[in-house]
Amino acid sequence: MLVKTKAIVISSLKYQEKSLIVKCFTQSHGLKSYFVRDAFSSRKSNQKTAYFQPLTILEIEAVHKNKGTLENFKEIKIATPFQTIHSDIFKSTIVMFISEILHHSIHEEEKNENLFAFLETALFWLDNHDETANFHLILMLEITKYLGFYPDISEIEFPFFDSNEGVFTPFQGIGSLTEHETNLFKKLIPLKFDNDQKTFHVIERQIVLKILIDYFAFHLDGFRKPKSLEVLAAVFS
């Protein structure tokens, strides 16, 4: 089946000497993996490796056999070139981290156009703004809405958050955050990308990030702590 769709690059893995295996979150078919033969050859000008940097938004034409095997691109172009994401150390580190989060979070070959639209809008925002210290925290919490485990905030006035159940409780159980951690988590919930990026101090931001990673790990099978976590911490320290 010939498919034309937008696609967000999640990861790329070098295969042998000249080829790539590229995982994309497509607008039309959810998660798909593609084999790019001779990606490192100058002869393949329409499939440059630069196209496959993390979270690049592509417009693709591809052959989908839908047999659980690697698919193949026919045509590729960048949908809208980023202006700052890949040249700004803070933004490129955020993108590397988020791509790992998505790699371990999205597993289904089912379209999720709402999640795609949210990620596309979020990446354009990141590309066009300079104050981005809380971007990854807000994005991680927001995507839980699309993955099905957004916290139940109906009783947010309670002092403890139970990460296992995703609810606020009056008592601190085994799976609960401390009262201090819960208060930091509560500060994150209403934040939008345009809010003051100084909401958290460096240490507070690291605490909130750990809360989110633990929350993802509990609710998503196979979720792993991103390898880029230490790089992120170093850049934003």
XYZ file of C-alpha atoms in Angstrom:
237
model
C 0.000 0.000 0.000
C 1.369 3.418 -0.990
C 1.036 5.928 1.842
C 1.600 9.677 1.992
C 1.823 11.070 5.502
C 3.731 13.231 7.935
C 6.122 11.407 10.238
C 8.139 12.340 13.328
C 11.512 10.612 13.571
C 11.788 8.775 16.887
C 15.138 7.039 16.406
C 17.619 5.825 13.804
C 19.983 2.889 14.108
C 22.925 2.266 11.825
C 22.712 -1.105 10.096
C 25.917 -2.567 8.703
C 28.099 0.063 7.012
C 25.779 2.180 4.902
C 22.173 1.620 5.940
C 19.766 2.798 8.627
C 16.733 1.452 10.417
C 14.512 4.442 11.181
C 11.608 4.383 13.609
C 8.925 7.005 12.952
C 5.657 8.015 14.559
C 3.451 8.601 11.529
C 0.312 10.691 11.407
C -1.626 8.079 9.428
C -0.432 4.746 10.833
C 1.181 5.326 14.217
C 4.558 3.739 14.846
C 6.429 2.402 11.804
C 9.998 1.252 11.172
C 11.736 1.790 7.830
C 14.831 0.389 6.185
C 16.968 3.022 4.457
C 19.473 1.320 2.181
C 22.719 3.190 1.450
C 21.714 6.082 3.714
C 25.360 7.109 3.977
C 25.898 7.138 0.222
C 25.957 10.524 -1.540
C 24.079 8.947 -4.420
C 20.935 8.727 -2.315
C 20.395 12.462 -2.122
C 16.693 12.062 -1.312
C 17.438 10.008 1.798
C 20.136 12.004 3.541
C 21.020 10.942 7.064
C 20.328 14.524 8.177
C 16.655 13.829 7.594
C 16.708 11.323 10.416
C 17.831 13.455 13.341
C 15.640 12.963 16.435
C 12.145 14.462 16.189
C 12.603 15.845 12.679
C 9.165 16.208 11.074
C 9.059 14.655 7.619
C 6.627 14.381 4.772
C 7.009 10.869 3.404
C 5.743 8.679 0.650
C 6.244 5.055 1.614
C 5.284 1.503 0.765
C 3.570 -0.132 3.750
C 3.250 -3.899 3.505
C 1.861 -4.067 7.061
C 3.349 -7.489 7.715
C 5.281 -6.558 10.827
C 8.497 -6.165 8.830
C 10.504 -3.069 7.939
C 8.777 -0.740 5.483
C 10.426 1.315 2.729
C 10.444 5.007 1.848
C 9.841 6.123 -1.713
C 10.167 9.873 -1.200
C 11.189 11.974 1.797
C 11.302 15.691 2.477
C 11.397 17.792 5.616
C 7.933 19.133 6.347
C 9.103 22.343 8.005
C 12.814 22.863 8.729
C 13.663 23.657 12.323
C 15.568 26.897 12.812
C 17.100 26.406 16.255
C 16.403 22.930 17.639
C 19.473 21.196 16.209
C 21.867 24.116 16.723
C 20.971 25.142 20.284
C 22.633 22.871 22.887
C 19.737 23.171 25.342
C 17.083 22.397 22.741
C 19.029 19.591 21.067
C 19.546 17.955 24.474
C 15.832 18.228 25.242
C 15.011 16.708 21.849
C 17.434 13.822 22.393
C 15.825 13.130 25.764
C 12.225 13.390 24.499
C 12.971 11.107 21.546
C 14.136 8.450 24.018
C 11.000 8.930 26.124
C 8.828 8.451 23.025
C 10.906 5.467 21.884
C 10.080 3.663 25.120
C 6.490 4.927 25.357
C 4.882 4.458 21.919
C 4.634 0.817 20.913
C 1.435 0.469 18.934
C 1.059 0.499 15.164
C -2.169 2.420 15.534
C -2.715 5.981 14.437
C -3.089 8.558 17.164
C -3.643 11.786 15.293
C -4.270 13.786 18.457
C -0.896 12.776 19.914
C 0.789 13.509 16.593
C -0.804 16.976 16.432
C 0.240 17.721 20.006
C 3.868 16.669 19.407
C 4.058 18.652 16.169
C 2.701 21.794 17.861
C 5.016 21.317 20.850
C 8.107 20.973 18.649
C 7.235 24.137 16.708
C 6.871 25.941 20.040
C 10.278 24.681 21.188
C 11.862 25.800 17.915
C 10.496 29.324 18.286
C 11.087 30.082 21.972
C 14.211 30.610 24.043
C 12.982 29.950 27.582
C 12.538 26.184 27.568
C 13.750 24.854 30.935
C 10.404 23.192 31.805
C 9.503 22.079 28.288
C 10.355 18.389 28.772
C 8.475 18.224 32.083
C 5.300 19.739 30.650
C 5.495 17.587 27.524
C 5.952 14.356 29.491
C 2.936 15.067 31.663
C 0.808 16.141 28.687
C 1.501 13.011 26.650
C 0.141 10.850 29.473
C -3.268 12.183 28.362
C -2.796 10.492 24.991
C -1.223 7.322 26.397
C -3.995 6.771 28.913
C -2.515 7.421 32.356
C -2.928 11.142 33.056
C -3.279 11.695 36.819
C -6.769 11.890 38.290
C -6.845 15.438 39.656
C -10.412 15.365 40.977
C -9.080 15.290 44.559
C -5.902 17.299 44.024
C -6.392 19.026 47.380
C -5.174 15.860 49.158
C -1.536 16.091 50.340
C -0.090 12.930 48.769
C 0.079 11.596 45.203
C -0.025 7.832 44.720
C 2.074 7.231 41.597
C 0.936 3.619 41.268
C -2.750 4.489 41.184
C -2.383 7.947 39.629
C -4.551 9.606 42.290
C -4.179 12.082 45.135
C -4.801 10.637 48.587
C -5.177 11.892 52.188
C -2.653 9.360 53.499
C 0.876 8.440 52.443
C 0.935 4.862 51.194
C 3.765 2.666 49.878
C 3.497 4.063 46.330
C 2.984 7.679 47.392
C 5.215 10.682 46.943
C 6.233 12.676 49.985
C 4.240 15.810 50.740
C 7.077 17.968 49.371
C 7.274 15.920 46.149
C 3.500 16.054 45.805
C 3.522 19.845 46.118
C 6.126 20.096 43.350
C 4.058 17.755 41.180
C 0.978 19.895 41.808
C 2.912 22.953 40.587
C 3.613 21.160 37.294
C 0.031 20.122 36.511
C -1.383 23.537 35.468
C 1.737 24.670 33.614
C 1.685 25.397 29.891
C 4.669 25.978 27.623
C 4.170 29.740 27.774
C 4.258 29.914 31.582
C 7.239 31.293 33.521
C 10.133 28.871 33.055
C 11.481 29.801 36.505
C 8.678 27.935 38.288
C 11.205 25.380 39.523
C 14.753 25.707 40.813
C 17.339 23.294 39.374
C 17.007 20.745 42.195
C 13.210 20.964 42.122
C 13.225 20.352 38.380
C 15.354 17.241 38.868
C 12.944 15.960 41.527
C 9.931 16.499 39.254
C 11.713 14.768 36.369
C 12.441 11.738 38.563
C 8.775 11.661 39.600
C 7.712 11.630 35.941
C 10.209 8.944 34.905
C 9.105 6.708 37.788
C 5.472 7.371 36.862
C 6.098 6.349 33.247
C 8.026 3.258 34.355
C 5.142 2.063 36.504
C 2.449 2.596 33.878
C 4.267 1.515 30.703
C 5.567 -2.007 30.173
C 9.170 -2.036 29.014
C 9.813 1.632 29.770
C 13.492 2.333 30.448
C 15.267 5.265 32.016
C 16.649 7.343 29.111
C 20.400 7.146 28.578
C 20.437 10.892 27.910
C 19.167 11.675 31.426
C 22.667 12.479 32.731
C 23.369 14.741 29.764
C 20.106 16.580 30.367
C 20.968 17.050 34.041
C 24.429 18.367 33.175
C 23.166 20.860 30.591
C 20.464 22.255 32.869
C 22.503 22.252 36.094
